[in-house]
Coordinates of C-alpha atoms and ligand atoms in Angstrom, one line a residue:
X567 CA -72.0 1.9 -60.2
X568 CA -71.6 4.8 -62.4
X569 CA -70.4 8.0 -60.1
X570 CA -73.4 10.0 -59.0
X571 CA -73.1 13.1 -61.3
X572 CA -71.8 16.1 -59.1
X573 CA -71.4 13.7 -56.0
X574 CA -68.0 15.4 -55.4
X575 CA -69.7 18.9 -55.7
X576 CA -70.6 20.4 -52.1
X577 CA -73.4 23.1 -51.9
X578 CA -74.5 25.4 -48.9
X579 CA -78.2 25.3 -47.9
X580 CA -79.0 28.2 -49.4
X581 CA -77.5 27.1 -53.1
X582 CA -80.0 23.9 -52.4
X583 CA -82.8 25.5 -51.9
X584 CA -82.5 27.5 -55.1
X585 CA -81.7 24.3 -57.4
X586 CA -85.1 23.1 -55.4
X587 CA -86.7 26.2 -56.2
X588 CA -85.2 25.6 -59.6
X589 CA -86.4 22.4 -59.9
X590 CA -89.9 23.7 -58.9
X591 CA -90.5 26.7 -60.8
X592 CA -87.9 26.4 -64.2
X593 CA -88.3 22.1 -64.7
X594 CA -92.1 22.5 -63.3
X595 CA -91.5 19.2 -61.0
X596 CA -94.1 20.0 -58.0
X597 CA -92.4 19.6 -54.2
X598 CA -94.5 17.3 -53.7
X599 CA -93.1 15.0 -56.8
X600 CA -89.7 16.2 -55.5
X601 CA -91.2 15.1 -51.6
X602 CA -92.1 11.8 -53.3
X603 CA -89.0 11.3 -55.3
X604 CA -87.0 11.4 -52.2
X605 CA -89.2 9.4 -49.7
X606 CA -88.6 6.8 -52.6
X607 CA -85.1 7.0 -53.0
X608 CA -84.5 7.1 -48.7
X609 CA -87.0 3.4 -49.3
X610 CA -84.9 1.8 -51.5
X611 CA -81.7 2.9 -49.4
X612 CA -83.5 1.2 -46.6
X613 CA -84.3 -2.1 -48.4
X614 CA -80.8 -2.1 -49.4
X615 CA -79.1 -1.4 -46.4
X616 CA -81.6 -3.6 -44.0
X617 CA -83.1 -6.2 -46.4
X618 CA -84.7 -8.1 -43.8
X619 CA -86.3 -5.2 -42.3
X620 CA -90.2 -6.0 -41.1
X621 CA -90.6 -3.0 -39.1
X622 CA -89.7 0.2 -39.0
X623 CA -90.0 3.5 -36.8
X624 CA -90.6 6.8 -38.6
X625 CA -89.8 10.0 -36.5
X626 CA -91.2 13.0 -38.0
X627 CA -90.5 17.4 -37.8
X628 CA -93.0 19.8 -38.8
X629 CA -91.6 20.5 -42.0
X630 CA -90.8 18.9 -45.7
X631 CA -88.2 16.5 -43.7
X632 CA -91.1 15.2 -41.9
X633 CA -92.7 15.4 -45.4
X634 CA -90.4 13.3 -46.4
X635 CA -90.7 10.5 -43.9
X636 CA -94.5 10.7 -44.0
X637 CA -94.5 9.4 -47.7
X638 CA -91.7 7.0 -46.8
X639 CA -93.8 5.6 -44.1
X640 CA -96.5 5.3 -46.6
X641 CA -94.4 3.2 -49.2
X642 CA -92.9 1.1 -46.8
X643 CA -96.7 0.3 -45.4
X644 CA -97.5 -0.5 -49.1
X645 CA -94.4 -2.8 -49.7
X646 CA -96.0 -4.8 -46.7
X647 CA -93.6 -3.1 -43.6
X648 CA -94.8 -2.8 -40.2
X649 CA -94.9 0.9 -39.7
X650 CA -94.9 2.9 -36.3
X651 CA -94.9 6.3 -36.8
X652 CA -94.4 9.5 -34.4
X653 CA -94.5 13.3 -34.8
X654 CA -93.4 16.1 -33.4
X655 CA -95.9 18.8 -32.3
X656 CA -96.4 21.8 -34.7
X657 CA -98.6 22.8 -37.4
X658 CA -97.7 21.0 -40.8
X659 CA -97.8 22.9 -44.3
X660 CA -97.6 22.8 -47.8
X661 CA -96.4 19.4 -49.0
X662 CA -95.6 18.1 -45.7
X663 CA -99.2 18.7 -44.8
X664 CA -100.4 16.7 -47.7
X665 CA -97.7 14.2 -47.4
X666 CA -99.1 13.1 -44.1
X667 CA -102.9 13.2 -45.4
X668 CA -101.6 10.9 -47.9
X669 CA -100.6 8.7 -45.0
X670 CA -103.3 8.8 -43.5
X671 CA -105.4 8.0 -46.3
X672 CA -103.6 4.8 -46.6
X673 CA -104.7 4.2 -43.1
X674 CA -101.6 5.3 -41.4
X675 CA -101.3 6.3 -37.9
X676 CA -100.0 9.2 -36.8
X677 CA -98.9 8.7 -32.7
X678 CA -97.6 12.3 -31.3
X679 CA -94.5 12.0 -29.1
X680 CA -93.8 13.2 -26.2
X681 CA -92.8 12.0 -22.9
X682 CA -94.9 9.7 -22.3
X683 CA -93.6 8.0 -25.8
X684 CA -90.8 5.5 -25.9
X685 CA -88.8 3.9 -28.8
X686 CA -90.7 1.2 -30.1
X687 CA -89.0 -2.0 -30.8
X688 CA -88.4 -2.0 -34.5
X689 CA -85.7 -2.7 -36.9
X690 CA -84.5 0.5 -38.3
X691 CA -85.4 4.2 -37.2
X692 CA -85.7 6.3 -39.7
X693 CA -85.2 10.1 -39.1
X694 CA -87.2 12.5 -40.7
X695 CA -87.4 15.4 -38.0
X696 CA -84.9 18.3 -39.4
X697 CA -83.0 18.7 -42.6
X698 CA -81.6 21.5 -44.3
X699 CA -84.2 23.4 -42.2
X700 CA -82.4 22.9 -38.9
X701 CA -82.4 26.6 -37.2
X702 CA -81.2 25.6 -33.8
X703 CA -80.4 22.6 -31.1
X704 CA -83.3 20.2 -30.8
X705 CA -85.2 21.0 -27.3
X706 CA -87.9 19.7 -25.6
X707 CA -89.3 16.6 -26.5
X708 CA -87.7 16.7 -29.8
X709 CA -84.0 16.4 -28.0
X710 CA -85.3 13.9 -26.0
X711 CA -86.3 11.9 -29.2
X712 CA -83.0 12.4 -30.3
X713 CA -80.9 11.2 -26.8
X714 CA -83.2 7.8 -27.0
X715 CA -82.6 7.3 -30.7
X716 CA -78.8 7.0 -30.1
X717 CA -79.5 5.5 -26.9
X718 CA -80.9 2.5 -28.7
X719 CA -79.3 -0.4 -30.6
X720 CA -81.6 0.1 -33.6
X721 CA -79.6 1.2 -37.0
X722 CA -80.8 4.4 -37.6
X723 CA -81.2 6.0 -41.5
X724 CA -81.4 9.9 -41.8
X725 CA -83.1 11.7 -44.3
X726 CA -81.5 14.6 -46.0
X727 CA -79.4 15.5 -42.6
X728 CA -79.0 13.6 -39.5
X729 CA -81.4 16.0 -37.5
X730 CA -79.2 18.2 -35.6
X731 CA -76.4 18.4 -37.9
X732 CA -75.9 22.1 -39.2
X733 CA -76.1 21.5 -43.3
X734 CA -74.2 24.3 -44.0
X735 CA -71.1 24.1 -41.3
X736 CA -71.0 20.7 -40.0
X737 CA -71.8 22.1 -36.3
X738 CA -74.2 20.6 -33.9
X739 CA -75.6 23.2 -31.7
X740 CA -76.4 20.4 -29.6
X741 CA -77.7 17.2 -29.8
X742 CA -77.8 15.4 -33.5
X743 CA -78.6 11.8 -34.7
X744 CA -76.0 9.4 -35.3
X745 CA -77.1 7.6 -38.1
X746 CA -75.9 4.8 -39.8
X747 CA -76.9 6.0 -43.1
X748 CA -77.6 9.3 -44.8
X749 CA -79.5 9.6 -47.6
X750 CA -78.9 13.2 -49.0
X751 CA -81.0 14.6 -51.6
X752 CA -80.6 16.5 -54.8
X753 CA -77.1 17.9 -53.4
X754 CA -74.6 17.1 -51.1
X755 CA -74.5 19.6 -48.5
X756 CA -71.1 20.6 -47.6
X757 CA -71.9 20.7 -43.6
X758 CA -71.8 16.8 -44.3
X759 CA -68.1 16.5 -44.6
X760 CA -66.7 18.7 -42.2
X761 CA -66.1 19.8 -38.1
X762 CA -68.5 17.4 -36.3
X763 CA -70.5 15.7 -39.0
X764 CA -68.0 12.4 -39.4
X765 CA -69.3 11.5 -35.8
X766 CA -73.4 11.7 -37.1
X767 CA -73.6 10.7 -40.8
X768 CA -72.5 7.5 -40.7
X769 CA -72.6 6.2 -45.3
X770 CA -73.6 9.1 -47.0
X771 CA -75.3 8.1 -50.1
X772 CA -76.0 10.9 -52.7
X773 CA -79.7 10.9 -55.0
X774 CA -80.0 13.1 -57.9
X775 CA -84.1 12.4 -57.7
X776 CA -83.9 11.8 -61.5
X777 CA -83.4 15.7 -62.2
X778 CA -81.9 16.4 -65.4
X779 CA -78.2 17.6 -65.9
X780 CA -79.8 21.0 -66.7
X781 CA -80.8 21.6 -63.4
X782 CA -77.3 22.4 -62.2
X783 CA -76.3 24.5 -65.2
X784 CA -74.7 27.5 -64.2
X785 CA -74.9 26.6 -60.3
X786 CA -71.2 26.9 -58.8
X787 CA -70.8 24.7 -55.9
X788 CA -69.3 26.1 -52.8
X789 CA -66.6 23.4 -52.5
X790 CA -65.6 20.2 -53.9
X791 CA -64.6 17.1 -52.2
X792 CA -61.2 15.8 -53.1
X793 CA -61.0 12.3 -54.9
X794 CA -57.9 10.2 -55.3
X795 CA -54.8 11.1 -56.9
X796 CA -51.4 10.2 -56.5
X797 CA -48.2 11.6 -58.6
X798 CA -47.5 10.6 -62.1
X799 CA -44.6 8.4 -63.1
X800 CA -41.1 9.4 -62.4
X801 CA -39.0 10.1 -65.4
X802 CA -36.6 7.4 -66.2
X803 CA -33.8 9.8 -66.2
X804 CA -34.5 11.6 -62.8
X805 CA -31.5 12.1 -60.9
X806 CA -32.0 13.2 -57.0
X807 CA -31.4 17.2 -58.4
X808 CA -34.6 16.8 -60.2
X809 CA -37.2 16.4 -57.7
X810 CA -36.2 19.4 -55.2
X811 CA -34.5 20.0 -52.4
X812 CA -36.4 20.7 -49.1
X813 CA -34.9 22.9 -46.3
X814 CA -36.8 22.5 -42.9
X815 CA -36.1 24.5 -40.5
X816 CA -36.8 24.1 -36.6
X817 CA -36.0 22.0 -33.8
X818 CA -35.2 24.3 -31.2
X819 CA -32.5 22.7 -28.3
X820 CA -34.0 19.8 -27.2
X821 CA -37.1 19.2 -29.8
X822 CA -35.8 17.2 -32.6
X823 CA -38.3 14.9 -33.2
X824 CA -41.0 17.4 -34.9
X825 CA -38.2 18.5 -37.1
X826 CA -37.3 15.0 -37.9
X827 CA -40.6 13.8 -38.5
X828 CA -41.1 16.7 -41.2
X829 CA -38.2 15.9 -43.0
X830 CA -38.0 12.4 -43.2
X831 CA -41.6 12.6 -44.6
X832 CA -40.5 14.9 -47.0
X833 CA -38.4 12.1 -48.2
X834 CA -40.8 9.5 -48.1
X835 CA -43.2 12.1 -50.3
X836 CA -40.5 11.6 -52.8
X837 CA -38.3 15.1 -52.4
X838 CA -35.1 14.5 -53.7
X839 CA -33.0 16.0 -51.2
X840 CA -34.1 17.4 -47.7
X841 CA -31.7 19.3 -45.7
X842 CA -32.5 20.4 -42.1
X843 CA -31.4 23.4 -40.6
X844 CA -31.9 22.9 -36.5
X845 CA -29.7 23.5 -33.2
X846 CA -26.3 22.3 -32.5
X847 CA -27.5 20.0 -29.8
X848 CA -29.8 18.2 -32.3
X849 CA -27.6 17.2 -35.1
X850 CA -25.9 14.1 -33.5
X851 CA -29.6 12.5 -32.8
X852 CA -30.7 13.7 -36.6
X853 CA -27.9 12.3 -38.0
X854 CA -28.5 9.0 -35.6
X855 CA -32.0 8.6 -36.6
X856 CA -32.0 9.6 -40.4
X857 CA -29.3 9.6 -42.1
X858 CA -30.8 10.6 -45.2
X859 CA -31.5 14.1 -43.6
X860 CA -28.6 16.6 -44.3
X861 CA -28.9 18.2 -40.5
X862 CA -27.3 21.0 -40.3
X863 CA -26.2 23.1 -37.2
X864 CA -27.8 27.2 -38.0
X865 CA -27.4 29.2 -34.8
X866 CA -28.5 32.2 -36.8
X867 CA -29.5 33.8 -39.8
X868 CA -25.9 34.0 -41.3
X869 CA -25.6 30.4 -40.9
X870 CA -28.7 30.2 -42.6
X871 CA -28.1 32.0 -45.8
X872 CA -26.3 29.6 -47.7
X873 CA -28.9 26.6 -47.4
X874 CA -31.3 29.0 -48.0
X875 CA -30.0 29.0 -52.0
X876 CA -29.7 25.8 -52.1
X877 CA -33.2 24.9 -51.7
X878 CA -36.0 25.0 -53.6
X879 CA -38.9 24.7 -51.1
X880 CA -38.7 26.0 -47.3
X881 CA -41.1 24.3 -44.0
X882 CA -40.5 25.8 -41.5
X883 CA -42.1 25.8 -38.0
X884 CA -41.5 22.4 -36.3
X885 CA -40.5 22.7 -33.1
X886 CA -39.2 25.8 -33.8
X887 CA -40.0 27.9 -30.7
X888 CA -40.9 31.4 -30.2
X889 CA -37.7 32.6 -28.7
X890 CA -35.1 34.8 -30.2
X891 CA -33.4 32.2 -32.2
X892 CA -36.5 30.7 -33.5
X893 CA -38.0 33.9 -34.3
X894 CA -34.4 35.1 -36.6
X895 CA -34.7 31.7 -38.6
X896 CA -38.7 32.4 -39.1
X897 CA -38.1 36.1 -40.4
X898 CA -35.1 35.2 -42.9
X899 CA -37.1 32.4 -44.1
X900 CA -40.2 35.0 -44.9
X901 CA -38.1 37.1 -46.5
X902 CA -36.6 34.5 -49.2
X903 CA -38.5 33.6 -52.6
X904 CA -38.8 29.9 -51.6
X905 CA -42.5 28.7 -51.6
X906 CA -42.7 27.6 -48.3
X907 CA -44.7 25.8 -46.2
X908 CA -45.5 26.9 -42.5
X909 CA -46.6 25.0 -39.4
X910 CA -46.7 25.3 -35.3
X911 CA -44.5 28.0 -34.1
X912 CA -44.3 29.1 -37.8
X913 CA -48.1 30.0 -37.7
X914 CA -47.5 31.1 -34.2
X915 CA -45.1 33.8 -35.2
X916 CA -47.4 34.7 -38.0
X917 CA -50.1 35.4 -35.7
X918 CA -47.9 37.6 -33.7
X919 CA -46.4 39.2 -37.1
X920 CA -48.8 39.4 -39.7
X921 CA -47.5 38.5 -43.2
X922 CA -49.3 38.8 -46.7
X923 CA -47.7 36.4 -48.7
X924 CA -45.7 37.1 -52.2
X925 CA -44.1 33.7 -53.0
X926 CA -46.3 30.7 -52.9
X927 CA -47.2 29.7 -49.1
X928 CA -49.3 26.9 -47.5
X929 CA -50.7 27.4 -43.8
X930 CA -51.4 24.1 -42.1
X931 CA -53.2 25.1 -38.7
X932 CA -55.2 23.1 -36.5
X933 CA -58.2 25.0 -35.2
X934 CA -56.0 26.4 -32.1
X935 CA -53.8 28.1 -34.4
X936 CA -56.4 29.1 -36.4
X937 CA -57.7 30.7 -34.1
X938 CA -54.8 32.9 -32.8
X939 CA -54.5 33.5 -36.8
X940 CA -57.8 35.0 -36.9
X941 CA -57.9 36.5 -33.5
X942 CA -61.3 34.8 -32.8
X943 CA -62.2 32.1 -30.6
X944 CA -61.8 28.3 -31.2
X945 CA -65.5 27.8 -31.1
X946 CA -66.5 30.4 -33.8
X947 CA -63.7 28.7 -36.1
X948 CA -65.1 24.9 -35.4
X949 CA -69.1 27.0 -35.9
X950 CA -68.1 27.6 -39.6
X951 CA -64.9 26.3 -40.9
X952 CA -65.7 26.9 -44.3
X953 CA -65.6 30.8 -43.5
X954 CA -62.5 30.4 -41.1
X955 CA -60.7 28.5 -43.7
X956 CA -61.2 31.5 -46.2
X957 CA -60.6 34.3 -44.0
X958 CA -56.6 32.4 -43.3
X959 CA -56.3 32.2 -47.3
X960 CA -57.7 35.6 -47.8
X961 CA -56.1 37.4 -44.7
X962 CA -52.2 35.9 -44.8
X963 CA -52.6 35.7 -49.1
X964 CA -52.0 32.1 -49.3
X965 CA -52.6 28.4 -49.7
X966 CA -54.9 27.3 -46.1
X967 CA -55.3 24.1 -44.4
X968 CA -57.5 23.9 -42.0
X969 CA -56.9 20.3 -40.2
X970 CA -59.5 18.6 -38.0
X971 CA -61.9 16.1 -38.9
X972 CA -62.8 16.7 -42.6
X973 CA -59.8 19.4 -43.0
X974 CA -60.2 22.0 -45.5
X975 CA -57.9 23.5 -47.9
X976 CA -58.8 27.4 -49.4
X977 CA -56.7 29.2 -52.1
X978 CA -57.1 33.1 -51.4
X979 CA -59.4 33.2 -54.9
X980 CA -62.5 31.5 -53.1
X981 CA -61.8 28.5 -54.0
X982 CA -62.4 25.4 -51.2
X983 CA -61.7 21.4 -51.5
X984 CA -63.2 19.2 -48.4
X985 CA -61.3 16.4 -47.4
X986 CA -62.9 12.8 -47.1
X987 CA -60.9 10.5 -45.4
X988 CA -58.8 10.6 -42.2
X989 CA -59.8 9.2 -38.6
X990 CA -59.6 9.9 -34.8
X991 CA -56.3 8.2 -34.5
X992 CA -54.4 11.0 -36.3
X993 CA -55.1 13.2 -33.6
X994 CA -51.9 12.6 -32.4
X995 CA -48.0 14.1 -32.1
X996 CA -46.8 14.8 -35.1
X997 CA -49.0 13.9 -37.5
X998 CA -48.9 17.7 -38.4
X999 CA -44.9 17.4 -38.8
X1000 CA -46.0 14.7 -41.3
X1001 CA -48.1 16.9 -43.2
X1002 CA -45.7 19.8 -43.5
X1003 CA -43.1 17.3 -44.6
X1004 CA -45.6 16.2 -47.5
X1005 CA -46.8 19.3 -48.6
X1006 CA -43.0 21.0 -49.0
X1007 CA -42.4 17.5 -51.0
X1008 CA -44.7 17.8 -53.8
X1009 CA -44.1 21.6 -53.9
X1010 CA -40.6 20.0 -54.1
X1011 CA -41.6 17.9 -57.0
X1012 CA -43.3 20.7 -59.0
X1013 CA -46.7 21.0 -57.7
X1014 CA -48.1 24.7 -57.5
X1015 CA -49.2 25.5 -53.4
X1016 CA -52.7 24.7 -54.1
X1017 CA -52.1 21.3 -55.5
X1018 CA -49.3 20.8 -53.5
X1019 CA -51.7 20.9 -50.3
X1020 CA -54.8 19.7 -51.7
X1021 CA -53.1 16.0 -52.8
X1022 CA -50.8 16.3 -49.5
X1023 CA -53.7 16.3 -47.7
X1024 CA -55.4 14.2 -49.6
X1025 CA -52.4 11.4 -49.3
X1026 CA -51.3 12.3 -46.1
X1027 CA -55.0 11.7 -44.7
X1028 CA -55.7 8.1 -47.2
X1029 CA -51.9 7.2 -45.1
X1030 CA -53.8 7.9 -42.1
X1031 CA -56.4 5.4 -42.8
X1032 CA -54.4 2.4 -44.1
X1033 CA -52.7 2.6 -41.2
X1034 CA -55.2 2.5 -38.4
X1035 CA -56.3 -1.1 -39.7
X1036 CA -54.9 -1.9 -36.6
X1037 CA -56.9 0.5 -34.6
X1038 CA -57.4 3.6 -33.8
X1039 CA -55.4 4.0 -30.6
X1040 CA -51.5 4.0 -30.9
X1041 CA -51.2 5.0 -34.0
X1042 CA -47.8 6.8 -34.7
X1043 CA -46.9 9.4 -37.3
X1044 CA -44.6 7.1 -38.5
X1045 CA -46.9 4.4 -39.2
X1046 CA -47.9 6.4 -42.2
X1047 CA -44.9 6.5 -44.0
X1048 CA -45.1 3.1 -45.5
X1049 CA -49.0 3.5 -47.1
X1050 CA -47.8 7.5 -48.0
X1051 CA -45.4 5.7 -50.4
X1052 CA -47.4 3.2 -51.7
X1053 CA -50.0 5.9 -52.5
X1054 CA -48.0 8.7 -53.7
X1055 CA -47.0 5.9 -56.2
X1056 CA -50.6 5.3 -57.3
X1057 CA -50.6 1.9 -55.9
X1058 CA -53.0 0.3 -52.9
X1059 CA -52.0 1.8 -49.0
Ligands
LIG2069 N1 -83.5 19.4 -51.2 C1 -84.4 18.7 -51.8 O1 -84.5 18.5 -53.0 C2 -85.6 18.3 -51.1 C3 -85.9 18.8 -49.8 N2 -86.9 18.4 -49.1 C4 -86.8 18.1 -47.7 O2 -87.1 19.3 -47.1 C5 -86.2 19.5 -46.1 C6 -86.2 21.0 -45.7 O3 -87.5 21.2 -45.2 P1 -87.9 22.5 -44.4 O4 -89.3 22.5 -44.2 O5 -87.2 23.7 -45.0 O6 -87.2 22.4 -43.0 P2 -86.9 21.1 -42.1 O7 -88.0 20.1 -42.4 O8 -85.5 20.7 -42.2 O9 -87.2 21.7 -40.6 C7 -88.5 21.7 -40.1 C8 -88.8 23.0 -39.5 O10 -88.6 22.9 -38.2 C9 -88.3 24.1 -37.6 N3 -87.1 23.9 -36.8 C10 -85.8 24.0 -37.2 N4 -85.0 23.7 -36.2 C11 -85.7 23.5 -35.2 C12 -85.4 23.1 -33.8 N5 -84.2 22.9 -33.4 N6 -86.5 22.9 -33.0 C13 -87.7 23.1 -33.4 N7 -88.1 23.4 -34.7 C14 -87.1 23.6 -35.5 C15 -88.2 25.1 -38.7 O11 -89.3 25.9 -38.7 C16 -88.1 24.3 -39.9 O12 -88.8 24.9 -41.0 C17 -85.0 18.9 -46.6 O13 -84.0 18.7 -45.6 C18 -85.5 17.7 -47.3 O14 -85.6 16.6 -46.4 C19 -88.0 17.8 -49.9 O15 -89.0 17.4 -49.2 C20 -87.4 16.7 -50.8 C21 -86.5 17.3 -51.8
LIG2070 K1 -83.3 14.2 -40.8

């Protein structure tokens, strides 16, 4: 199947209401084709996901969502489906008002819920109560609508937005509606691939309702989703000189393994040499566990100088510590013109010391140190990541990461790239020493900071998901070494 034209492109709500408005006023389609046009395309998703579907359960808002499910409910009673369908209370308008006349007129019934109401025994729910409309956590009998329909064991199929989802962020206020499939319309809203959206989406599927190209002309998305790429073929004559030479520093006395863990990933992302600059204590295990690594025992700065020119990229952070010794590494390695790549106590120290940036640099916080970062709360960072990922690039004058479930990367000119893949079972130790590993590797290998952590992400996160075939629980950083290498070589994890 052809690729949905701009189904990597991710729009806010308010960018999708213009290109409706657009749609509406510049193409002259009426809402109410554009209600149609969707009802039609949520149908066919429906027959295609749940062929054998008889009968089906129609839950509908008092706006053009519910619009939207009241002209689905009348197609579906046309193509010979059983049809139960339930509305909110409130005062329908506009299209949504003559959508459900429409129903009606095809002698459809309209049942109000409320308490009294329960989930009828059907074989797929189909949620039309909020979309890109959503304004604040479902209440009242609306929430309760929502608790039964992931209560039950009926697939469910959202239209536009799983009702409860924030469109724009990916936040739920409060409850939402898992579905099993999403059917988003005209754009894909960006609150779809981010913060808590992976857990209420389930497929997203993508309709264009027909609209031509022109429609998006000169309409910037917000952000893109990343698609797959992997590095191109090594040159025949490569010697291990010509794909960089990593320096990771960290590993204060007693915390090898985070240090470790970055640098042998750095190797398996294909850096041609990766020296580690850590305690005296450490080296012996280093040199035990990885040979490959060229540990190094730096009680200082001085000792830190000379590795410092012989490397090309710089990630430091793991396990580093916020004492003095820590701290002396962290400064020297600021003040070099390595590009550099900074995690954990590295972001730590930056919150404490704020930094702008003059060589290329990649920050690669979870939300927690985000948050210290930014000096706000974890909560407000998680309420709208795409903002709290642009304030890190804009503030600190770098490459950001934001990790978490559909991480995001910013570049301090605007720009934003979503990240599809990755699963619960990452959210484990580190799988962040993994990523800084990668990341300094391809800015090893020549990659400028924003591709560097856009594809490290990318590869790092499509690692993460080979790996958990084997389930979610248990799985190691390590485990992803063998699928990073496979897909950093362009072939199948
Ligand atoms: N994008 C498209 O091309 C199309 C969009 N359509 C559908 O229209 C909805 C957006 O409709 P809208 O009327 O703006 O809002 P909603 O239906 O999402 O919300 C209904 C209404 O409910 C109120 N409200 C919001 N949150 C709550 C709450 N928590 N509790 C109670 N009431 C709430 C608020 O007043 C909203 O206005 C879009 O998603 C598409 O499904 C077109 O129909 C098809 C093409
Ligand atoms: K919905």
């Amino acid at each position: 199947m052809k690729p949905m034209p701009h189904s990597h492109d991710l729009y806010t709500v308010a960018q999708v209401r213009a290109l409706d408005r657009r749609a509406i006023d510049a193409l002259g389609i009426p809402g109410f084709e554009l209600m149609r046009r969707a009802a039609a395309a949520a149908f066919a998703s429906l027959r295609r996901h749940w062929p054998d579907a008889m009968r089906i359960g129609v839950y509908c808002g008092p706006g053009n969502n519910g619009g939207d499910g009241y002209l689905l409910a009348a197609m579906a009673r046309d193509a010979g489906l059983g049809v139960v369908l339930f509305a909110l209370p409130g005062d329908l308008h506009g299209d949504a008002a003559l959508a459900r006349d429409a129903y009606r007129q095809g002698g459809g019934l309209v049942h109000d819920w409320d308490d009294a109401a329960f989930l009828v025994d059907v074989d797929v729910h189909v949620d039309a109560l909020y979309g890109t409309g959503l304004s604040r956590a479902p209440s009242g009998c609306a929430e309760r609508l929502v608790v039964a329909l992931n209560a039950s064991k009926t697939p469910v199929l959202a239209m536009d937005v799983p009702s409860g989802l924030n469109a724009d962020t990916g936040a739920c206020p409060g409850q939402a509606v898992m579905a099993d499939v999403t059917t988003s319309f005209i754009a894909a809203k960006r609150g779809l691939f981010t913060a808590q959206a992976a857990g209420y989406v389930g497929k997203i599927e993508l309709h264009t309702l027909s609209l031509p190209e022109s429609l998006w002309e000169g309409s910037a998305p917000d952000a893109t989703l990343m698609q797959p790429e992997s590095l191109p073929r090594r040159s025949r004559v490569a010697h291990k000189g010509s794909n960089g030479h990593v320096l990771a520093i960290g590993g204060e006395a007693g915390f090898a393994g985070a240090i470790r863990l970055c640098g042998e990933a750095a190797l398996r992302a294909g850096a041609g040499l990766v020296s580690v600059a850590t305690r005296e204590s450490n080296i012996v295990a280093l040199n035990a566990a990885r040979p490959e690594l060229m540990a190094h025992a730096v009680e200082g700065p001085q000792a830190l100088a000379p590795l410092l020119d012989r490397a090309t990229v710089l990630a430091v952070g793991p396990g580093l510590g916020k004492g003095a010794w820590g701290h002396a590494l962290w400064l020297t390695a600021l003040d070099s013109a390595q590009a550099l790549v900074l995690d954990a106590d590295g972001l730590n120290l930056l919150a404490d010391e704020p930094h702008e940036f003059q060589q290329p640099a990649v920050l690669t916080p979870h939300p927690g140190e985000a948050s210290r970062l930014l000096g706000m709360p974890v909560a407000d960072i998680e309420a709208d990541r795409f903002a709290a990922v642009r304030a890190l690039a804009a503030k600190y004058r770098a490459v950001a990461v934001l990790k978490g479930a559909g991480s995001l990367v910013a570049h301090h000119d605007g720009r934003v790239v979503a990240c599809p893949w990755g699963n619960p079972g990452m959210a484990s130790g580190g799988m962040g020493d993994v990523l800084t590993g990668v990341i300094a590797a391809l800015l090893a290998q020549g990659g400028d900071a924003w591709h560097a952590a856009c594809l490290g992400v990318a590869l790092h996160a499509r690692a993460g998901d080979a790996a958990v075939g084997d389930g979610e629980r248990g799985l190691l950083a390590s485990d992803l070494f063998v699928p990073l290498r496979r897909l950093i070589n362009g072939r199948e994890a």
